[in-house]
Amino acid sequence: MKFVLRGHEPRWLAPVAVLVAVLVTLALTAVPIRLAGAAPLAAYERYLVTPLTSTHGLHEVLLTATPLLFTGIAVAIAFRAGYWNIGAEGQFLLGAIGTTWVGTTFTDLPAPVALPLGFLAGAAGGLLWAVVPAWLKRRAGIDEVVTTLLLNPVALLVVQGLLNGPWRNSSSGFTDSDRLGSGFDLPALIPDSRVHWGFGVAVVVIVVTGVVLARTATGVRIKAAGQAPRAAEFSGVDVGRLQWRCALVSGAIAGLGGASQVMGVQHQLTAGISDGYGYTGVIVATLGGLSAIGVVLVALLLGDISVGAQNVSLVLQVPAQLGAMFSALLLLAVLSAMSWRRYRLQWRPRPRSGGSR
Amino acid sequence: MSINLLALIGAMLTIATPLVWAGIGELITERSGVLNLSIEGTMYLGAFIGFLAAARSGSPWVGLLAAVVSGVVAGALMAFFVVTLGLNQHVSGLGLTLLLIAICEFTFRLLYAGDRPTLDDKFTVLFRGTEVLAQHWLTYVGFLVLAPVTWWVLRSTGLGMRLHAVGESFEAADVAGISVTATRYVALMVGSALMAIGGAFLTLAVLGSFTLDIVSGRGWVCIALVIFARWRVWPAVLGALIFAGMDALQLQLAITSAFDAVPGELMLALPYLAVIAALAIGGRTVRYPGSYLKAYRRA
């Protein structure tokens, strides 16, 4: 029995692989659920189904998915072009800083001016954080994985430095920034819910990205640059320039995510403004197959699980980290299952005909 | 402004210890051509499992042993993903980090539900009463045994040569009869065990307890150090000392509040910025291992 490369991949294989991965993930998460003294089936229902059965639950899912939509599509754009941007976390934080800066400086602006300015400042912050690694990659061919990754802790230190120093809350003295001007509060997208217009902006960004990636020549070039850079270069695509642009767009979108979280949820800068959204964005983009629709589905799924996991922790006393465990397991299981697709099991090795291979 | 230089050096050596252990671990795995982004999670795992085993058994030695075993398991898992399955190294490493941290936090919440447990018995410092030499034995072993032995093994033994061959050109290594798979598995398992020791040092020696922010980015510091050192042992140790020195200085300045002009965060950010600057200045001349980030498949 051995594995051999497949020549042809049947159509049913990818969905089956994903299904197997989901089942494996559910089976593996049953272990910690049991350890916590709960019944796995009841817990699955709570963290997958319950949030979707009430209006309030659905709203919370949309709210939780919002930052993941931004970071997920940001990472997806870069990965598609073959630019491994691991720095969405830092770009998200810089976006939050940019928005907080305009929001606490120009406190009297009315909403029609303030909101676009807030988003613009967020995008600029994210872009700024993406420029250095992208430029080093373009000018000197320096590997972007390490540079984008290392700027994440630097961004967090910048946030902490600002909150410990110049941006310390002027009335309470806590390490949170002052509140943004009221013009910077994103209005509710759905009345009487916490779902804010950041979700709407995320959807617009994703639809535009999806159309560009799937329906335009630029989209084709990006895909070519990512999958076969040499062939793309040979057929006249400037891969370096394309990756540079995708890297900047990716950073700007991650920055928009930070802006949305500040103006829509926290209304101030806090050290915990990003709950690892940039890192989770890598999961969202990868599981979503680097496509716009995939990013939406996975972000909603992870939002659902995250809201459900809160619920499970309250009702069944299973710690809420179950959600994070589930999403990381799902990522590794799906990637593993997909890698088997290229192989098939050969039960009886063919008799060798002379040569060693 | 008075800075106690001896106390500063003492603190520097303690702070550098986990970076030396985990950094050398990362260096070994990267020498085989695998960028191991699961380092942050593996250090966290070592810190947690070490603490848990020590708390249950009452002995920090049992804790350390358990941490080593957990590191070997994490390394084998990483190897399964990137060597056996040939998955993308950075995505699986990041995924494993997120998974390991989630598992540890889950278990910690489950077992201790919010309170802050401490160990009855943790490692004590040797030469108590002196300012510089009052260090844990893991510090002495890290600097005086681990670093020179790793340097010697990588440089002068068949094992080191094999690692080098696989890291630089796995096709050539394979043709020469070296198993790429076995070499990378061993490198990842040994390297991850060292990372776990680095994490366990924090709980078993320094803190004597476990907190959710125990590792707080030290794994990423190690990645920076290894590349800054261009995959060489002594520059990595030196880098760890420089980083730790700045951290120690920052802590002492914060206590004496001699001057507030330089925020501590800036000093903590310097090692990351230094690596990026070094890469920028070195540019194309930075020689990554030849098979960096690549999975090996026989054609």
Tab-separated table of N, CA and C in Angstrom, chain A residues 269-354:
chain	number	residue	atom	x	y	z
A	269	LEU	N	-9.376	54.012	21.968
A	269	LEU	CA	-8.323	53.032	21.736
A	269	LEU	C	-8.034	52.304	23.038
A	270	THR	N	-8.007	50.972	22.982
A	270	THR	CA	-7.624	50.185	24.156
A	270	THR	C	-6.530	49.222	23.715
A	271	ALA	N	-5.745	48.734	24.678
A	271	ALA	CA	-4.661	47.814	24.337
A	271	ALA	C	-5.221	46.504	23.763
A	272	GLY	N	-6.479	46.196	24.107
A	272	GLY	CA	-7.066	44.948	23.629
A	272	GLY	C	-7.973	45.156	22.431
A	273	ILE	N	-7.724	46.244	21.665
A	273	ILE	CA	-8.620	46.563	20.551
A	273	ILE	C	-8.667	45.430	19.530
A	274	SER	N	-7.533	44.743	19.324
A	274	SER	CA	-7.549	43.594	18.416
A	274	SER	C	-7.423	42.317	19.219
A	275	ASP	N	-8.429	41.466	19.094
A	275	ASP	CA	-8.387	40.182	19.771
A	275	ASP	C	-7.751	39.161	18.825
A	276	GLY	N	-6.530	39.483	18.350
A	276	GLY	CA	-5.859	38.583	17.414
A	276	GLY	C	-6.540	38.532	16.048
A	277	TYR	N	-7.285	39.596	15.694
A	277	TYR	CA	-8.056	39.564	14.439
A	277	TYR	C	-7.159	39.385	13.219
A	278	GLY	N	-5.959	39.976	13.260
A	278	GLY	CA	-5.064	39.853	12.113
A	278	GLY	C	-4.600	38.422	11.904
A	279	TYR	N	-4.296	37.741	13.017
A	279	TYR	CA	-3.871	36.342	12.902
A	279	TYR	C	-5.036	35.467	12.459
A	280	THR	N	-6.223	35.723	13.055
A	280	THR	CA	-7.395	34.950	12.651
A	280	THR	C	-7.719	35.214	11.187
A	281	GLY	N	-7.379	36.414	10.702
A	281	GLY	CA	-7.598	36.732	9.293
A	281	GLY	C	-6.854	35.775	8.372
A	282	VAL	N	-5.685	35.310	8.819
A	282	VAL	CA	-4.951	34.324	8.017
A	282	VAL	C	-5.759	33.029	7.921
A	283	ILE	N	-6.390	32.648	9.038
A	283	ILE	CA	-7.248	31.451	9.030
A	283	ILE	C	-8.428	31.681	8.082
A	284	VAL	N	-9.069	32.849	8.213
A	284	VAL	CA	-10.253	33.137	7.404
A	284	VAL	C	-9.905	33.089	5.916
A	285	ALA	N	-8.817	33.753	5.543
A	285	ALA	CA	-8.446	33.813	4.130
A	285	ALA	C	-8.085	32.426	3.599
A	286	THR	N	-7.304	31.675	4.380
A	286	THR	CA	-6.864	30.362	3.910
A	286	THR	C	-8.039	29.404	3.793
A	287	LEU	N	-8.869	29.343	4.852
A	287	LEU	CA	-10.023	28.444	4.800
A	287	LEU	C	-11.002	28.883	3.718
A	288	GLY	N	-11.090	30.169	3.465
A	288	GLY	CA	-12.000	30.676	2.453
A	288	GLY	C	-11.460	30.515	1.041
A	289	GLY	N	-10.347	29.811	0.910
A	289	GLY	CA	-9.808	29.561	-0.424
A	289	GLY	C	-9.379	30.841	-1.119
A	290	LEU	N	-9.065	31.893	-0.354
A	290	LEU	CA	-8.613	33.180	-0.887
A	290	LEU	C	-9.637	33.809	-1.829
A	291	SER	N	-10.910	33.417	-1.688
A	291	SER	CA	-11.933	34.036	-2.535
A	291	SER	C	-12.843	34.905	-1.668
A	292	ALA	N	-13.498	35.884	-2.302
A	292	ALA	CA	-14.338	36.827	-1.561
A	292	ALA	C	-15.483	36.103	-0.862
A	293	ILE	N	-16.165	35.246	-1.602
A	293	ILE	CA	-17.319	34.557	-1.020
A	293	ILE	C	-16.871	33.615	0.093
A	294	GLY	N	-15.704	32.989	-0.118
A	294	GLY	CA	-15.157	32.093	0.907
A	294	GLY	C	-14.847	32.847	2.191
A	295	VAL	N	-14.265	34.041	2.048
A	295	VAL	CA	-13.950	34.862	3.223
A	295	VAL	C	-15.218	35.196	3.999
A	296	VAL	N	-16.289	35.565	3.266
A	296	VAL	CA	-17.544	35.897	3.939
A	296	VAL	C	-18.067	34.694	4.721
A	297	LEU	N	-18.088	33.532	4.066
A	297	LEU	CA	-18.636	32.336	4.714
A	297	LEU	C	-17.830	31.957	5.955
A	298	VAL	N	-16.496	31.950	5.818
A	298	VAL	CA	-15.666	31.534	6.958
A	298	VAL	C	-15.741	32.562	8.082
A	299	ALA	N	-15.743	33.865	7.735
A	299	ALA	CA	-15.833	34.891	8.786
A	299	ALA	C	-17.147	34.734	9.545
A	300	LEU	N	-18.240	34.468	8.816
A	300	LEU	CA	-19.520	34.273	9.498
A	300	LEU	C	-19.482	33.016	10.362
A	301	LEU	N	-18.853	31.950	9.840
A	301	LEU	CA	-18.753	30.708	10.610
A	301	LEU	C	-17.973	30.945	11.911
A	302	LEU	N	-16.825	31.622	11.782
A	302	LEU	CA	-16.013	31.859	12.987
A	302	LEU	C	-16.727	32.823	13.932
A	303	GLY	N	-17.476	33.795	13.366
A	303	GLY	CA	-18.278	34.687	14.205
A	303	GLY	C	-19.309	33.889	14.978
A	304	ASP	N	-19.970	32.985	14.273
A	304	ASP	CA	-20.983	32.113	14.870
A	304	ASP	C	-20.367	31.309	16.016
A	305	ILE	N	-19.205	30.685	15.743
A	305	ILE	CA	-18.557	29.843	16.746
A	305	ILE	C	-18.123	30.666	17.950
A	306	SER	N	-17.612	31.874	17.664
A	306	SER	CA	-17.122	32.702	18.752
A	306	SER	C	-18.264	33.159	19.668
A	307	VAL	N	-19.396	33.556	19.062
A	307	VAL	CA	-20.564	33.924	19.874
A	307	VAL	C	-21.073	32.694	20.618
A	308	GLY	N	-21.125	31.558	19.895
A	308	GLY	CA	-21.585	30.316	20.514
A	308	GLY	C	-20.699	29.894	21.665
A	309	ALA	N	-19.393	30.093	21.503
A	309	ALA	CA	-18.464	29.667	22.550
A	309	ALA	C	-18.663	30.480	23.826
A	310	GLN	N	-18.996	31.780	23.671
A	310	GLN	CA	-19.330	32.604	24.843
A	310	GLN	C	-20.533	31.994	25.564
A	311	ASN	N	-21.528	31.637	24.747
A	311	ASN	CA	-22.751	31.051	25.270
A	311	ASN	C	-22.456	29.734	25.995
A	312	VAL	N	-21.625	28.889	25.360
A	312	VAL	CA	-21.279	27.607	25.967
A	312	VAL	C	-20.573	27.818	27.301
A	313	SER	N	-19.739	28.845	27.355
A	313	SER	CA	-18.989	29.057	28.588
A	313	SER	C	-19.919	29.521	29.715
A	314	LEU	N	-20.971	30.270	29.350
A	314	LEU	CA	-21.910	30.720	30.378
A	314	LEU	C	-22.821	29.585	30.839
A	315	VAL	N	-23.321	28.829	29.869
A	315	VAL	CA	-24.363	27.853	30.198
A	315	VAL	C	-23.775	26.513	30.645
A	316	LEU	N	-22.771	26.038	29.897
A	316	LEU	CA	-22.247	24.697	30.193
A	316	LEU	C	-20.906	24.733	30.917
A	317	GLN	N	-20.426	25.943	31.256
A	317	GLN	CA	-19.131	26.085	31.939
A	317	GLN	C	-17.964	25.472	31.159
A	318	VAL	N	-18.059	25.506	29.839
A	318	VAL	CA	-16.925	25.102	29.017
A	318	VAL	C	-16.196	26.398	28.632
A	319	PRO	N	-14.896	26.547	28.977
A	319	PRO	CA	-14.215	27.823	28.709
A	319	PRO	C	-14.363	28.295	27.256
A	320	ALA	N	-14.458	29.612	27.056
A	320	ALA	CA	-14.745	30.180	25.739
A	320	ALA	C	-13.612	29.981	24.748
A	321	GLN	N	-12.415	29.596	25.227
A	321	GLN	CA	-11.302	29.329	24.308
A	321	GLN	C	-11.618	28.175	23.372
A	322	LEU	N	-12.711	27.455	23.637
A	322	LEU	CA	-13.157	26.409	22.738
A	322	LEU	C	-13.301	26.948	21.325
A	323	GLY	N	-13.783	28.183	21.196
A	323	GLY	CA	-13.967	28.773	19.872
A	323	GLY	C	-12.654	28.905	19.129
A	324	ALA	N	-11.633	29.443	19.816
A	324	ALA	CA	-10.323	29.607	19.186
A	324	ALA	C	-9.722	28.252	18.842
A	325	MET	N	-9.917	27.275	19.735
A	325	MET	CA	-9.412	25.939	19.484
A	325	MET	C	-10.059	25.353	18.232
A	326	PHE	N	-11.376	25.529	18.142
A	326	PHE	CA	-12.106	24.989	16.995
A	326	PHE	C	-11.589	25.592	15.688
A	327	SER	N	-11.416	26.917	15.647
A	327	SER	CA	-11.031	27.522	14.367
A	327	SER	C	-9.616	27.127	13.969
A	328	ALA	N	-8.683	27.043	14.943
A	328	ALA	CA	-7.323	26.638	14.592
A	328	ALA	C	-7.283	25.179	14.143
A	329	LEU	N	-8.045	24.330	14.846
A	329	LEU	CA	-8.108	22.920	14.456
A	329	LEU	C	-8.683	22.759	13.057
A	330	LEU	N	-9.749	23.538	12.799
A	330	LEU	CA	-10.394	23.446	11.496
A	330	LEU	C	-9.411	23.820	10.389
A	331	LEU	N	-8.635	24.881	10.635
A	331	LEU	CA	-7.632	25.297	9.645
A	331	LEU	C	-6.675	24.158	9.343
A	332	LEU	N	-6.081	23.572	10.392
A	332	LEU	CA	-5.078	22.530	10.191
A	332	LEU	C	-5.708	21.287	9.568
A	333	ALA	N	-6.939	20.953	9.994
A	333	ALA	CA	-7.590	19.761	9.448
A	333	ALA	C	-7.916	19.942	7.975
A	334	VAL	N	-8.446	21.115	7.619
A	334	VAL	CA	-8.807	21.334	6.212
A	334	VAL	C	-7.551	21.342	5.334
A	335	LEU	N	-6.501	22.025	5.787
A	335	LEU	CA	-5.262	22.044	4.996
A	335	LEU	C	-4.722	20.630	4.818
A	336	SER	N	-4.740	19.842	5.910
A	336	SER	CA	-4.245	18.471	5.820
A	336	SER	C	-5.080	17.659	4.840
A	337	ALA	N	-6.404	17.752	4.995
A	337	ALA	CA	-7.284	16.969	4.124
A	337	ALA	C	-7.087	17.365	2.662
A	338	MET	N	-6.933	18.674	2.423
A	338	MET	CA	-6.780	19.121	1.041
A	338	MET	C	-5.462	18.625	0.448
A	339	SER	N	-4.423	18.469	1.319
A	339	SER	CA	-3.144	18.023	0.768
A	339	SER	C	-3.214	16.559	0.336
A	340	TRP	N	-4.119	15.794	0.930
A	340	TRP	CA	-4.262	14.389	0.514
A	340	TRP	C	-4.919	14.278	-0.856
A	341	ARG	N	-5.609	15.333	-1.262
A	341	ARG	CA	-6.344	15.273	-2.531
A	341	ARG	C	-5.461	14.893	-3.700
A	342	ARG	N	-4.209	15.331	-3.621
A	342	ARG	CA	-3.327	15.124	-4.769
A	342	ARG	C	-2.858	13.675	-4.878
A	343	TYR	N	-3.169	12.892	-3.840
A	343	TYR	CA	-2.672	11.518	-3.837
A	343	TYR	C	-3.825	10.533	-3.860
A	344	ARG	N	-3.525	9.340	-4.342
A	344	ARG	CA	-4.500	8.274	-4.165
A	344	ARG	C	-3.786	7.063	-3.613
A	345	LEU	N	-4.566	6.243	-2.932
A	345	LEU	CA	-3.994	5.036	-2.351
A	345	LEU	C	-3.858	3.979	-3.422
A	346	GLN	N	-2.681	3.394	-3.499
A	346	GLN	CA	-2.522	2.285	-4.428
A	346	GLN	C	-2.283	1.054	-3.587
A	347	TRP	N	-3.188	0.086	-3.682
A	347	TRP	CA	-3.132	-1.030	-2.731
A	347	TRP	C	-1.981	-1.974	-3.042
A	348	ARG	N	-1.849	-2.353	-4.311
A	348	ARG	CA	-0.766	-3.275	-4.630
A	348	ARG	C	0.228	-2.555	-5.530
A	349	PRO	N	1.463	-2.372	-5.028
A	349	PRO	CA	2.434	-1.686	-5.882
A	349	PRO	C	2.650	-2.458	-7.175
A	350	ARG	N	2.726	-1.711	-8.264
A	350	ARG	CA	2.980	-2.380	-9.534
A	350	ARG	C	4.364	-3.015	-9.530
A	351	PRO	N	4.514	-4.156	-10.182
A	351	PRO	CA	5.844	-4.768	-10.242
A	351	PRO	C	6.818	-3.808	-10.909
A	352	ARG	N	7.990	-3.705	-10.333
A	352	ARG	CA	8.965	-2.753	-10.860
A	352	ARG	C	9.577	-3.258	-12.150
A	353	SER	N	9.826	-2.327	-13.031
A	353	SER	CA	10.403	-2.735	-14.310
A	353	SER	C	11.811	-2.180	-14.405
A	354	GLY	N	12.718	-2.796	-13.664
A	354	GLY	CA	14.124	-2.419	-13.795
A	354	GLY	C	14.519	-1.236	-12.946
